[in-house]
Each structure stands twice: as structure tokens, then as C-alpha cells.
PDB file of C-alpha atoms and ligand atoms in Angstrom:
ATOM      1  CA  UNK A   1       6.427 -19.171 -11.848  1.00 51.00           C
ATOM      2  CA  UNK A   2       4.174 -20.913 -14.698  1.00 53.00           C
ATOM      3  CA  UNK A   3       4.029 -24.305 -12.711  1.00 74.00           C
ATOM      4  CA  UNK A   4       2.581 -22.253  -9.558  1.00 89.00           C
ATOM      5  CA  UNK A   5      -1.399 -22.114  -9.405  1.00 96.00           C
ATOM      6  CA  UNK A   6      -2.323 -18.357  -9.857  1.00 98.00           C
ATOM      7  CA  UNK A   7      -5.118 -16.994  -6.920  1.00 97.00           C
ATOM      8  CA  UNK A   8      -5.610 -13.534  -8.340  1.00 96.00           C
ATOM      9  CA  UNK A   9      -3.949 -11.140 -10.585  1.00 97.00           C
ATOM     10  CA  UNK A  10      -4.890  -7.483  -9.811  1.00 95.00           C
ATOM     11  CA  UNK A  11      -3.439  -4.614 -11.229  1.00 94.00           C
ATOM     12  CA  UNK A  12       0.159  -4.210  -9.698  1.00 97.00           C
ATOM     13  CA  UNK A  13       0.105  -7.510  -8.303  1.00 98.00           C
ATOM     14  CA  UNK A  14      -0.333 -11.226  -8.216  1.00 98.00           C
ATOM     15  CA  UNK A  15      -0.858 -13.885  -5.599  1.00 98.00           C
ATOM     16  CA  UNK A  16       0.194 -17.171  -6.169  1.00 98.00           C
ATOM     17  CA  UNK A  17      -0.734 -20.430  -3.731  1.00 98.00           C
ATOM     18  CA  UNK A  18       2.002 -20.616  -1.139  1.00 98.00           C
ATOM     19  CA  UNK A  19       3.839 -23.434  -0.147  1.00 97.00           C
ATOM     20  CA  UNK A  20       1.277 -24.048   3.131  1.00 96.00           C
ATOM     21  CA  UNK A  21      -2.096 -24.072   3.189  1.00 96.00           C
ATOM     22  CA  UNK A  22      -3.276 -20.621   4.419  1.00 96.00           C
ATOM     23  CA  UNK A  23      -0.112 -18.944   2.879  1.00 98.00           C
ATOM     24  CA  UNK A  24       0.422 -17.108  -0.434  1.00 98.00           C
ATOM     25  CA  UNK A  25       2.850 -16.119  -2.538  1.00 98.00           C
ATOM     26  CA  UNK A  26       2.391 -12.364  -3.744  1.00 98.00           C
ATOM     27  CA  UNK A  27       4.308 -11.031  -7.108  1.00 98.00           C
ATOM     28  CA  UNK A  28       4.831  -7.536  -7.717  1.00 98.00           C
ATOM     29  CA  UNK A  29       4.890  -6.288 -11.293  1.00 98.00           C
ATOM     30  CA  UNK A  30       6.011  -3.137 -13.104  1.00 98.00           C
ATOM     31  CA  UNK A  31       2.825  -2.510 -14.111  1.00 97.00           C
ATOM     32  CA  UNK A  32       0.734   1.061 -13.233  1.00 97.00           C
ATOM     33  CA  UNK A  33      -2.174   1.923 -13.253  1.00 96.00           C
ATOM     34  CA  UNK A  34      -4.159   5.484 -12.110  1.00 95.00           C
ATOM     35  CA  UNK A  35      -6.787   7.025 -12.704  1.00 92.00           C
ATOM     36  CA  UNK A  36      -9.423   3.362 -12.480  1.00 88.00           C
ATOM     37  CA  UNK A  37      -7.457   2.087 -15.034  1.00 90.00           C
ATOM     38  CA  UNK A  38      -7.497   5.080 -17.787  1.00 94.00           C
ATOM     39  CA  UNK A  39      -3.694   5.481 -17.830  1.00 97.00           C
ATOM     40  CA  UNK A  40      -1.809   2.639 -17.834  1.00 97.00           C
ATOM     41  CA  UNK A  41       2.553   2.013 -17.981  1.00 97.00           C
ATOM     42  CA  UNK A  42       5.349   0.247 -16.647  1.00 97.00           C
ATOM     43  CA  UNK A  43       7.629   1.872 -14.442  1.00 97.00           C
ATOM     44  CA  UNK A  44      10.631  -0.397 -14.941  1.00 96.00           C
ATOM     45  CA  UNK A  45      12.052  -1.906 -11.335  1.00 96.00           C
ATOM     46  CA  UNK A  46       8.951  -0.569  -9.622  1.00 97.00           C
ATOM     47  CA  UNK A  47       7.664  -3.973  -8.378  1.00 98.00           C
ATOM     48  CA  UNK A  48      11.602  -5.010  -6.855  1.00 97.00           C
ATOM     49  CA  UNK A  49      11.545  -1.552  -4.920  1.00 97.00           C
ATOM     50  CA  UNK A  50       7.770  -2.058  -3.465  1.00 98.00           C
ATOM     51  CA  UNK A  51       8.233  -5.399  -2.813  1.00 98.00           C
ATOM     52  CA  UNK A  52      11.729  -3.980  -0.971  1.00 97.00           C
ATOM     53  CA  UNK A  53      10.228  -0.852   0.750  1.00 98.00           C
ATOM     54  CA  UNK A  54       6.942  -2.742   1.524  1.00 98.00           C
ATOM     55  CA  UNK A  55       9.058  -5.354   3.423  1.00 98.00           C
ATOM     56  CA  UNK A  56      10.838  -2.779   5.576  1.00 98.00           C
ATOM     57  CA  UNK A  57       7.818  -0.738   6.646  1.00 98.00           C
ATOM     58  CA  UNK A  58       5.832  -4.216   7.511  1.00 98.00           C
ATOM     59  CA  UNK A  59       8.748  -5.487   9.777  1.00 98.00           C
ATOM     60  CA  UNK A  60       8.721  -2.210  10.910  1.00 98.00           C
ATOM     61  CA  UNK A  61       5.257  -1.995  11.950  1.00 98.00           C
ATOM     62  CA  UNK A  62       5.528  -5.482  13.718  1.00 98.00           C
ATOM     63  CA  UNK A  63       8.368  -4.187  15.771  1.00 98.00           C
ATOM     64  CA  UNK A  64       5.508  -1.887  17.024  1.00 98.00           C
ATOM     65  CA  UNK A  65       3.078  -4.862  17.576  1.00 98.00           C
ATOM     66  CA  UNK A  66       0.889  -4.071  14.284  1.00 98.00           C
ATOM     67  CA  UNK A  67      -0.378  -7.186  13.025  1.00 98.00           C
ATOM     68  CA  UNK A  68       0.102  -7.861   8.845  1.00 98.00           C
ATOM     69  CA  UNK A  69      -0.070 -10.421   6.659  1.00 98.00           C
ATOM     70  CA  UNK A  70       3.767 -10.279   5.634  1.00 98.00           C
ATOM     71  CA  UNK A  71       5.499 -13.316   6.533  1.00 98.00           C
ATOM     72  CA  UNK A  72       8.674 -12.663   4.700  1.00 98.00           C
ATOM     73  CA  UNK A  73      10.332 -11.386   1.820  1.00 98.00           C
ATOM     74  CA  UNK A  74      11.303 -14.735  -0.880  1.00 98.00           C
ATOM     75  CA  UNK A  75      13.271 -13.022  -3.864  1.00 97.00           C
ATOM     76  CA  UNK A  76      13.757  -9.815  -5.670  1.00 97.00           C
ATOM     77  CA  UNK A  77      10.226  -9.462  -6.467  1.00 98.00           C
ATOM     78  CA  UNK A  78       7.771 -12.128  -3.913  1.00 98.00           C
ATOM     79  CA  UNK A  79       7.060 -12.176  -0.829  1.00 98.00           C
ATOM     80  CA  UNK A  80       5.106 -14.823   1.401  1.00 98.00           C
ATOM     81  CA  UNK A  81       2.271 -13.887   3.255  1.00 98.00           C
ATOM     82  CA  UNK A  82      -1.056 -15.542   5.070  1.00 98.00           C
ATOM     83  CA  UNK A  83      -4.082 -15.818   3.119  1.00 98.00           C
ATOM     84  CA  UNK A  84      -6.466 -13.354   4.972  1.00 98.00           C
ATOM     85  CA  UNK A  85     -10.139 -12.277   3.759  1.00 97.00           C
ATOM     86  CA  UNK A  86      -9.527  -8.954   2.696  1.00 98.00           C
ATOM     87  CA  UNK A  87     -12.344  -6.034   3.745  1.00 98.00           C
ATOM     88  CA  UNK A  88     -13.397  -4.406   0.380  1.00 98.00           C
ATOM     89  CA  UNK A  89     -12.214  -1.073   1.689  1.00 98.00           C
ATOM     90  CA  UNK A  90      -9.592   1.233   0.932  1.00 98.00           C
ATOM     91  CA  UNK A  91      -8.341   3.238   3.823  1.00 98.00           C
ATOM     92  CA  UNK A  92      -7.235   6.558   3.162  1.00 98.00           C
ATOM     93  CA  UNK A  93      -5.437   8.374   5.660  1.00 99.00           C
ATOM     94  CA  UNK A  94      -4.640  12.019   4.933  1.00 98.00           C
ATOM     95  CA  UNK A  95      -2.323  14.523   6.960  1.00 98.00           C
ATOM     96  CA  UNK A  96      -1.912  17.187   3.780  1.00 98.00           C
ATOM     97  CA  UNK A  97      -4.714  18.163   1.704  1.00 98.00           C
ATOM     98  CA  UNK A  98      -3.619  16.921  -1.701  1.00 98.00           C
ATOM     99  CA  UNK A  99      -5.391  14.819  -4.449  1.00 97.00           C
ATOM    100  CA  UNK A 100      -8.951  14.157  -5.066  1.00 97.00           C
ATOM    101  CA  UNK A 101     -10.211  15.848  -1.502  1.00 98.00           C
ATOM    102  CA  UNK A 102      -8.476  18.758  -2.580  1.00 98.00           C
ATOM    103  CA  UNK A 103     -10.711  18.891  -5.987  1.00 97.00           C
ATOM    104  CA  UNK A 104     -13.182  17.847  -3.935  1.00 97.00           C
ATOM    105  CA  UNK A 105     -13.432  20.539  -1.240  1.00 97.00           C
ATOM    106  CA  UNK A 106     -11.778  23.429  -3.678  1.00 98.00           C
ATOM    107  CA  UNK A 107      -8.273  23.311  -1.397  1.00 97.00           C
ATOM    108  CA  UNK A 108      -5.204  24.586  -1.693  1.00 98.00           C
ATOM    109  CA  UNK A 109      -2.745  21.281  -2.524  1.00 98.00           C
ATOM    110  CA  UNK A 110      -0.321  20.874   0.313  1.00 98.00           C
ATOM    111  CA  UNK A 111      -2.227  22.653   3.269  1.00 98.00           C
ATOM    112  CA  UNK A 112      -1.331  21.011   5.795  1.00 98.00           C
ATOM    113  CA  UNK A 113      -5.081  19.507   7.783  1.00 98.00           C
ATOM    114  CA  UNK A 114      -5.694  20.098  11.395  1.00 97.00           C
ATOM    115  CA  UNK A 115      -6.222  16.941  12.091  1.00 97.00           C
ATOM    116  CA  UNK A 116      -5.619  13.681  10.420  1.00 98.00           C
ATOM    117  CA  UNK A 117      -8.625  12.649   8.683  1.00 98.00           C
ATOM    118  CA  UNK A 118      -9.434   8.438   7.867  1.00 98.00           C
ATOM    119  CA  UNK A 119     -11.572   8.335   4.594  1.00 98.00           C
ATOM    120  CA  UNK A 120     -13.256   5.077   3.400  1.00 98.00           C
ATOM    121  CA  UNK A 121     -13.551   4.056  -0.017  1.00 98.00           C
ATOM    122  CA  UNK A 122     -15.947   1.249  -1.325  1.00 98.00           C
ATOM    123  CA  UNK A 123     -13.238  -1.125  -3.602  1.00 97.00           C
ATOM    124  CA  UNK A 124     -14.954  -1.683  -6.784  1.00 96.00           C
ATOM    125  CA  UNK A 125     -13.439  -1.166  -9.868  1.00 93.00           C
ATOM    126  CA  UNK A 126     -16.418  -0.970 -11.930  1.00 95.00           C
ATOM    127  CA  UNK A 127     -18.298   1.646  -9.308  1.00 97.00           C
ATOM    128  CA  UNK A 128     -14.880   3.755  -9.295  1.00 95.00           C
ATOM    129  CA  UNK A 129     -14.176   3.119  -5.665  1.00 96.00           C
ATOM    130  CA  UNK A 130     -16.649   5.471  -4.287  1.00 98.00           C
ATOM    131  CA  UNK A 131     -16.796   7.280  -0.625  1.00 98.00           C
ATOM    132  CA  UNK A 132     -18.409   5.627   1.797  1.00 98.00           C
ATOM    133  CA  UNK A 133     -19.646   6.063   5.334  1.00 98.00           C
ATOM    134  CA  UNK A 134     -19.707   3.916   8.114  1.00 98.00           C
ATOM    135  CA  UNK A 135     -23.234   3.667   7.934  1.00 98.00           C
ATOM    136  CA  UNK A 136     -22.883   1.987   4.370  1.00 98.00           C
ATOM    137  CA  UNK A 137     -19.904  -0.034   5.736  1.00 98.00           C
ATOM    138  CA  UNK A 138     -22.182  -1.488   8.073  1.00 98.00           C
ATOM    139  CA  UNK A 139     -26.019  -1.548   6.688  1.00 98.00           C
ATOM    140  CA  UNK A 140     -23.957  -3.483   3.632  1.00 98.00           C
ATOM    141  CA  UNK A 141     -22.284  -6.019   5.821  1.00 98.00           C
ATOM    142  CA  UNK A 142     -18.658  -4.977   4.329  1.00 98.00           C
ATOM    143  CA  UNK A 143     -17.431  -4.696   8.099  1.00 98.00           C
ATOM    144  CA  UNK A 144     -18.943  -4.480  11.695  1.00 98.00           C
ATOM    145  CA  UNK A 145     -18.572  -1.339  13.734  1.00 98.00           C
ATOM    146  CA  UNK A 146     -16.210  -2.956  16.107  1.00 98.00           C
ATOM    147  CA  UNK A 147     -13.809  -4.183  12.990  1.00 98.00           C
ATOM    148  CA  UNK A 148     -14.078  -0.549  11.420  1.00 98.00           C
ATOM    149  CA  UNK A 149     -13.018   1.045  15.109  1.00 98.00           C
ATOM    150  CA  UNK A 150     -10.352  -1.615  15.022  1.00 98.00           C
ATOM    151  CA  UNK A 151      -8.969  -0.423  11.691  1.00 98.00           C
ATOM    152  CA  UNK A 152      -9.013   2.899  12.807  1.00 98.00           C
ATOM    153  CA  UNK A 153      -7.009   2.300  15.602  1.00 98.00           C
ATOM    154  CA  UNK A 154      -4.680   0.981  13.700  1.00 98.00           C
ATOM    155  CA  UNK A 155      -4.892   3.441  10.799  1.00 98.00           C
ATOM    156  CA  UNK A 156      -4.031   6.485  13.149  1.00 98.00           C
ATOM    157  CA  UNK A 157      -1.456   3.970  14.464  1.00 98.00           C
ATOM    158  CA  UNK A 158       0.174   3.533  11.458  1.00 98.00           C
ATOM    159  CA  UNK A 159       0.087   6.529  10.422  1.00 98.00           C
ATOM    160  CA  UNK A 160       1.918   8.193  13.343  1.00 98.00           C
ATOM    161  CA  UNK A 161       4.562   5.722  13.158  1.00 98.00           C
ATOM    162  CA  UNK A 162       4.925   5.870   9.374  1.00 98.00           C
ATOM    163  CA  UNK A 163       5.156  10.159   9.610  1.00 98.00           C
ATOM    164  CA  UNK A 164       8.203   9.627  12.211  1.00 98.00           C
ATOM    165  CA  UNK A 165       9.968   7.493  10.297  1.00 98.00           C
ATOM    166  CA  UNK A 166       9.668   9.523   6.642  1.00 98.00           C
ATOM    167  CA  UNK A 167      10.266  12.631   8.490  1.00 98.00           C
ATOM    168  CA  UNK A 168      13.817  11.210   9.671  1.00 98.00           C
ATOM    169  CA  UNK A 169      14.568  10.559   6.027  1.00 98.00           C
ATOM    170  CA  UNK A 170      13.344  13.898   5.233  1.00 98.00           C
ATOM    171  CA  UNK A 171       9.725  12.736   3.599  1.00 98.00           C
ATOM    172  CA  UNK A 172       6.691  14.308   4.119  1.00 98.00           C
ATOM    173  CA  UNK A 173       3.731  11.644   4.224  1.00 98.00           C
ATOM    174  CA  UNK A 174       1.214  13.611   2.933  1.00 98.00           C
ATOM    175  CA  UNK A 175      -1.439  11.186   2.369  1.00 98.00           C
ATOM    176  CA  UNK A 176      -1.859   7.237   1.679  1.00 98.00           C
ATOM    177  CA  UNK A 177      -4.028   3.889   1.321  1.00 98.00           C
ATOM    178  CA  UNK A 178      -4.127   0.363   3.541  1.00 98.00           C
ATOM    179  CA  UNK A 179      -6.146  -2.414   2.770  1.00 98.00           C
ATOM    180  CA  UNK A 180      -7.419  -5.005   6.233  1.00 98.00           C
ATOM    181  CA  UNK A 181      -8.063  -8.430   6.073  1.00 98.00           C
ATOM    182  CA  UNK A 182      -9.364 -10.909   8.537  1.00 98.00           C
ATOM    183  CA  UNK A 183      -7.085 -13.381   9.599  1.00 98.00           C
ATOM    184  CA  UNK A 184      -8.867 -16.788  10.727  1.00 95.00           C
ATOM    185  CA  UNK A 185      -6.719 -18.960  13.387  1.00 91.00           C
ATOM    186  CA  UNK A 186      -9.384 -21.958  14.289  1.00 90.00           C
ATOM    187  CA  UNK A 187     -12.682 -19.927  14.906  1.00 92.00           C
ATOM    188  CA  UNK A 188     -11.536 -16.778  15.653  1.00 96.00           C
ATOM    189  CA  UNK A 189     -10.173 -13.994  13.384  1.00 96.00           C
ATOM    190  CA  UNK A 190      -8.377 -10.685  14.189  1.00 97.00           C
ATOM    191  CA  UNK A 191      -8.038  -7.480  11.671  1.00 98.00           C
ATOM    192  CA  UNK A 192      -4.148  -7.451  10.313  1.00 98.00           C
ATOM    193  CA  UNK A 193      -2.856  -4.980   7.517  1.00 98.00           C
ATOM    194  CA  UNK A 194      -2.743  -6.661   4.454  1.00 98.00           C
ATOM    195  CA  UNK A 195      -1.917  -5.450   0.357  1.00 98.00           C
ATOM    196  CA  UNK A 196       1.436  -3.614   0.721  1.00 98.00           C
ATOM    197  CA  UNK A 197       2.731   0.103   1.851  1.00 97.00           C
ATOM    198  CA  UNK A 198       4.870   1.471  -0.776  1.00 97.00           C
ATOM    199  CA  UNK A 199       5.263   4.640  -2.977  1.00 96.00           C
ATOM    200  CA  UNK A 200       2.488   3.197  -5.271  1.00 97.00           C
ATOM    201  CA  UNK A 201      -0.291   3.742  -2.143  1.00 96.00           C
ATOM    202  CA  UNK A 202       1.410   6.821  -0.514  1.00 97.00           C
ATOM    203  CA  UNK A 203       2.020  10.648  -1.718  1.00 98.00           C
ATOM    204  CA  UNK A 204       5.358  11.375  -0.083  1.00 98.00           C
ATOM    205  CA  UNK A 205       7.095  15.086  -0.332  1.00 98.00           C
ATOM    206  CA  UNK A 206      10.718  16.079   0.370  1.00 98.00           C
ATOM    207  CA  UNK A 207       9.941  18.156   3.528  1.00 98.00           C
ATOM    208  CA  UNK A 208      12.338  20.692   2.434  1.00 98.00           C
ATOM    209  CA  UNK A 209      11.457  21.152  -1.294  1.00 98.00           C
ATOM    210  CA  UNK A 210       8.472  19.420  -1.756  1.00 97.00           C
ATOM    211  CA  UNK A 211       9.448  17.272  -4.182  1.00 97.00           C
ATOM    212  CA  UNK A 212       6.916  14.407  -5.245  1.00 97.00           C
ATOM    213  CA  UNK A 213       8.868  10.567  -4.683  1.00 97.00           C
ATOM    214  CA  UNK A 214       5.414   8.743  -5.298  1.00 96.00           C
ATOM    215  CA  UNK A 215       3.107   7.555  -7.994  1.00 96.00           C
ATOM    216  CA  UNK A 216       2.114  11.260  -8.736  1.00 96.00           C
ATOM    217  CA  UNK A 217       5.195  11.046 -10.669  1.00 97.00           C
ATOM    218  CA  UNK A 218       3.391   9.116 -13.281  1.00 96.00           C
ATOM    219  CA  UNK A 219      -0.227  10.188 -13.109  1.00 96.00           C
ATOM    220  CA  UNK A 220       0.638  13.580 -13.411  1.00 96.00           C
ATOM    221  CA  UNK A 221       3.467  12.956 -16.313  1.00 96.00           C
ATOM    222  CA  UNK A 222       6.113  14.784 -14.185  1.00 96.00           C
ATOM    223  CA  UNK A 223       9.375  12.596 -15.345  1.00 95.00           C
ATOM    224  CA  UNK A 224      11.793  10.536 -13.314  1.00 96.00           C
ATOM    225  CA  UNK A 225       9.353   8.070 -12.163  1.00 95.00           C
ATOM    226  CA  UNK A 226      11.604   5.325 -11.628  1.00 95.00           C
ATOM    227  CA  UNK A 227      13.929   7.651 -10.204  1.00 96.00           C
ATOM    228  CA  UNK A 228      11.208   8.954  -7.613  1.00 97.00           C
ATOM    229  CA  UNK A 229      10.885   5.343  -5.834  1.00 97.00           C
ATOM    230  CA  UNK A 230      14.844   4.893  -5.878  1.00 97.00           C
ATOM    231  CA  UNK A 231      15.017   8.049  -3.838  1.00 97.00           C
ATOM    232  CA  UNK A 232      12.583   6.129  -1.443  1.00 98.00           C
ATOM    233  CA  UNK A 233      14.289   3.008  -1.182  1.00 98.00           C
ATOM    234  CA  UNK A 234      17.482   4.933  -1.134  1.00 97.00           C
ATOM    235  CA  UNK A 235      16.535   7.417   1.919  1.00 97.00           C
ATOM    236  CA  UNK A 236      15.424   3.947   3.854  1.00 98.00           C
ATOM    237  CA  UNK A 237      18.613   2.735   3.469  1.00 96.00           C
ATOM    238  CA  UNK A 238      17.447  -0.574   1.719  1.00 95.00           C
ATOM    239  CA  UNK A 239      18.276   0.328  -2.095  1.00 86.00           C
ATOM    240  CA  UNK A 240      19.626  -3.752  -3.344  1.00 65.00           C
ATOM    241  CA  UNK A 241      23.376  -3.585  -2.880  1.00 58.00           C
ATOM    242  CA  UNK A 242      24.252  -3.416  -6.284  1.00 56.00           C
ATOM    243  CA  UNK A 243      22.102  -0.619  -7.048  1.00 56.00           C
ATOM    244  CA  UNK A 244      19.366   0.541  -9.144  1.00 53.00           C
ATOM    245  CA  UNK A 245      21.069  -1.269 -12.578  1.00 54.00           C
ATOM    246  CA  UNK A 246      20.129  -4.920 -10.255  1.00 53.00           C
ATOM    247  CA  UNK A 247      16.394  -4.182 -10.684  1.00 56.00           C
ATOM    248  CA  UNK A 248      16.163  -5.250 -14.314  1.00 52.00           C
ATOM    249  CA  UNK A 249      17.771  -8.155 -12.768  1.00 47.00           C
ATOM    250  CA  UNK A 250      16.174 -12.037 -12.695  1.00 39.00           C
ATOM    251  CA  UNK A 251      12.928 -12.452 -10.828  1.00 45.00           C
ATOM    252  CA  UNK A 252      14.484 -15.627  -8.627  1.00 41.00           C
ATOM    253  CA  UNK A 253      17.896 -13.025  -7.501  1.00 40.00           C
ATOM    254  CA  UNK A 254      17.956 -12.922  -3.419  1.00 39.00           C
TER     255      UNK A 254
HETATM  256  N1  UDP B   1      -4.692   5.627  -3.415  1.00 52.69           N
HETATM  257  C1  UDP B   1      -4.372   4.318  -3.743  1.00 52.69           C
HETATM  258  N2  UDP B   1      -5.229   3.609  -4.531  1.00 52.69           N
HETATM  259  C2  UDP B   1      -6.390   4.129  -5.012  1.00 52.69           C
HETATM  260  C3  UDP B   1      -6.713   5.465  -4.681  1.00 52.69           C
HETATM  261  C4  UDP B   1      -5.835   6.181  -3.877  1.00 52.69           C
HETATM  262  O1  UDP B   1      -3.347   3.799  -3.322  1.00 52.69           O
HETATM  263  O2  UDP B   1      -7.136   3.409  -5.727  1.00 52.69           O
HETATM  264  C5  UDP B   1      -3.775   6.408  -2.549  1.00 52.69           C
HETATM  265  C6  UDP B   1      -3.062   7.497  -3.330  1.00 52.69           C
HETATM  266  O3  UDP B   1      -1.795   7.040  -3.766  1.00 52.69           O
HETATM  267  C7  UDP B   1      -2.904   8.584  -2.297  1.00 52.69           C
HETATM  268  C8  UDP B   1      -4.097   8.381  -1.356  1.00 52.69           C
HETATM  269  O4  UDP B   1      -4.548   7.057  -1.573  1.00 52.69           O
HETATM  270  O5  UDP B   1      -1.725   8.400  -1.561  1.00 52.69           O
HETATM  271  C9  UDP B   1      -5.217   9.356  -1.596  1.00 52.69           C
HETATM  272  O6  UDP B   1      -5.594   9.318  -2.945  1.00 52.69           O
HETATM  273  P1  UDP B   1      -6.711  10.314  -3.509  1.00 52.69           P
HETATM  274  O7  UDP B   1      -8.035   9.989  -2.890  1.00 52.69           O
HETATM  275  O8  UDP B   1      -6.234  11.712  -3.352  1.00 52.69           O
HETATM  276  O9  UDP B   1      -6.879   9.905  -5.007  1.00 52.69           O
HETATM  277  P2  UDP B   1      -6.073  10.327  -6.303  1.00 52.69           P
HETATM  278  O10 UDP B   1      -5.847  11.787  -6.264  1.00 52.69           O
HETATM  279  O11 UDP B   1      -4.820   9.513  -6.220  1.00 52.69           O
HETATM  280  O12 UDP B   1      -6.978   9.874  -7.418  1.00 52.69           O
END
């Protein structure tokens, strides 16, 4: 890993130079952080079972023609993808009110939204990642108006898809985050889903008991963390064969 030049190191994650040009090499860590970096752990095995569950959902989603930037999974904890220019934008897509636009518009956690609603958040650390509108996507030059209806195309995409698949499992997806990048082939580029779609990104509820299997586990101190993204990976069917004991196991295991 030491020999490999490092590209970026962000909080849950880092991207190595991949073996190609125009590929990477992205590492996920234990590490967690919430609240812009107040609270801070490790959540032992986490970054095997994101890398694992992020993996499934992406060759999910290209089964259903979404474009990403997953190429495929290398080890217990990498993954290779294309180097795309990511849009400084967090995506939120929300189907249950829960979280910060239930502080923010005083309701009820877990009532359930009439429609689903796309949010976009400005990604800058030091600013806190504020809301944004398209009009400050745009006068700021973060995105065009045709890339932003392209990502929300794909959002509600996603999203649909995603819902249909939890709810076989018996997951609620109440709420989560992508991240888009542009993906340059000669002088053209096209919007792809980039970062990675795991229990770290997403609030996800046992439909029948509500039961929290997502980061909220750890931000709100409610125990069983590791266990929480376990019962993910297990409900998906992809838990590695030797079970959860394996995820302490060597970075370089297949
Ligand atoms: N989220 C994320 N990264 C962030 C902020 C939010 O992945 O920096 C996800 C979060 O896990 C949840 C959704 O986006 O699934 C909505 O989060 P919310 O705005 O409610 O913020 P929070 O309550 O997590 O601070």
C-alpha cells in the first residue's frame, strides 16, 4: 500500500493511482466521522462491509444501465474505479422525514413525505456543507442546468431502484447521499455516480420494527454499530463467507 502514490485521503476513504492512467484505486477505512468532523471513531470492519455492499448496489445499478465509476471490486477492502471530476455536491434524496430536515422544518422523525424530495448540499468542509439551490449551483459554475437535470434523473432513478431492492430484504430507505462526477472519454464527458452507496451515506429502517442498520448507530451512540452494517451485508446476501470474525482479516484477502 506504502509503495502506491496516494491521490486523496478524505475522511472514510482513500484513493490511490490505479494501475491505468484514468483509473484509481479507492481504500476504505474504519474510520467515522459525523457531525463535520466533531465526533470521530472506528467502527471495526466497517470499510470491508462498504467496500462489499457498495460493490453489490453499483453492479446492481449497472444492470439497470446507471452509469458509475466502479470498475471492480480488488480485495477485502479496494476497489478500482475511473478517475472522474467529481461535482462538489452532495445529493440528498429523502423518502422519510428524518435527520437534519426534520430539525429543520420541526417534523415528526419517520413521517413518511409525499413525495420524494432531491436536496443539494454545497461540499465544503470548512462552510459545513450548506443548502444550496440550483440557482447557486449554476450562478457559481459548480454544474450546468442540463448536468443538474441529469443528476436528477438519475437520483429519482436510483432511488426507486434502491427502495425495491431494501424493501425485499425488509429495509426501509429512509433517506441517503450520492456524489456525480464527470467522466471524460476524448472530448466529451457524461455524469456517472461516483463515491460509494453504503450504510455510511444511507439511513435504512427495518420496515417492520424500525430498527436503525446505518451510521445513526454511531452518531446517535445507540450501540451495535458494527453489528448494524452486518445486518446489511447479511440481508443482501453478500456477508464474506467466513463471516463477520474475516473482517479484522488482512487488507490483500480476496
Ligand atoms: N449524509 C451523508 N454525508 C453527509 C451528510 C449526510 O452521507 O455529509 C447522508 C446521511 O447519512 C443521511 C442523508 O445524507 O442518509 C441525509 O442526512 P441529513 O441531511 O439528515 O444530515 P444528518 O442528520 O445526517 O446530519
Amino acid at each position: 500500500m506504502s509503495r502506491r502514490r496516494q491521490v486523496y485521503e478524505g475522511k472514510a476513504k482513500i484513493l490511490f493511482e490505479g494501475p491505468e492512467p484514468g483509473t484509481l484505486i479507492q481504500y476504505f477505512k474504519d474510520d467515522a466521522t459525523a457531525f463535520n468532523n466533531q465526533k470521530k471513531g472506528v467502527i471495526t470492519g466497517k470499510g470491508v462491509l462498504n467496500n462489499r455492499i457498495s460493490e453489490y448496489f453499483m453492479l446492481r445499478l449497472h444492470e439497470i444501465n446507471i452509469p458509475t465509476h466502479f470498475m471492480r471490486r480488488l480485495n477485502m477492502r479496494e476497489q478500482l474505479i475511473r478517475e472522474v471530476e467529481i461535482i462538489p455536491l452532495e445529493v440528498v434524496i429523502r423518502n422519510v422525514a428524518a435527520g437534519s430536515i426534520a430539525t429543520r422544518f420541526g417534523i415528526e422523525e419517520g413521517t413518511q413525505l409525499t413525495r420524494s424530495i432531491v436536496e443539494f448540499y454545497y461540499k465544503d468542509d470548512k462552510l459545513g456543507d450548506p443548502l444550496v439551490t440550483e440557482e447557486h449551483i449554476t450562478a457559481f459554475g459548480w454544474a450546468t442546468y442540463q448536468e443538474i437535470d441529469e443528476i436528477l434523473n438519475l437520483s429519482l432513478r436510483i432511488n426507486d431502484f434502491l427502495s425495491g431492492l431494501l424493501v425485499s430484504v425488509g429495509l426501509k430507505l429512509v433517506d441517503f447521499k450520492l456524489e456525480f462526477g464527470r467522466l471524460w472519454e476524448d472530448e466529451e464527458f457524461r455524469i456517472v455516480l461516483a463515491d460509494e452507496t453504503s450504510p455510511d451515506n444511507c439511513r435504512l429502517w427495518d420496515t417492520k420494527t424500525g430498527e436503525r442498520y446505518d451510521k445513526d448507530r454511531f452518531r446517535r451512540d445507540l450501540g451495535k454499530v458494527e453489528e448494524g452494517y452486518q445486518e446489511v451485508a447479511r440481508r443482501l446476501g453478500i456477508l464474506p463467507e467466513s463471516g463477520p470474525r474475516d473482517l479484522r482479516g488482512t487488507d490483500t484477502l480476496q
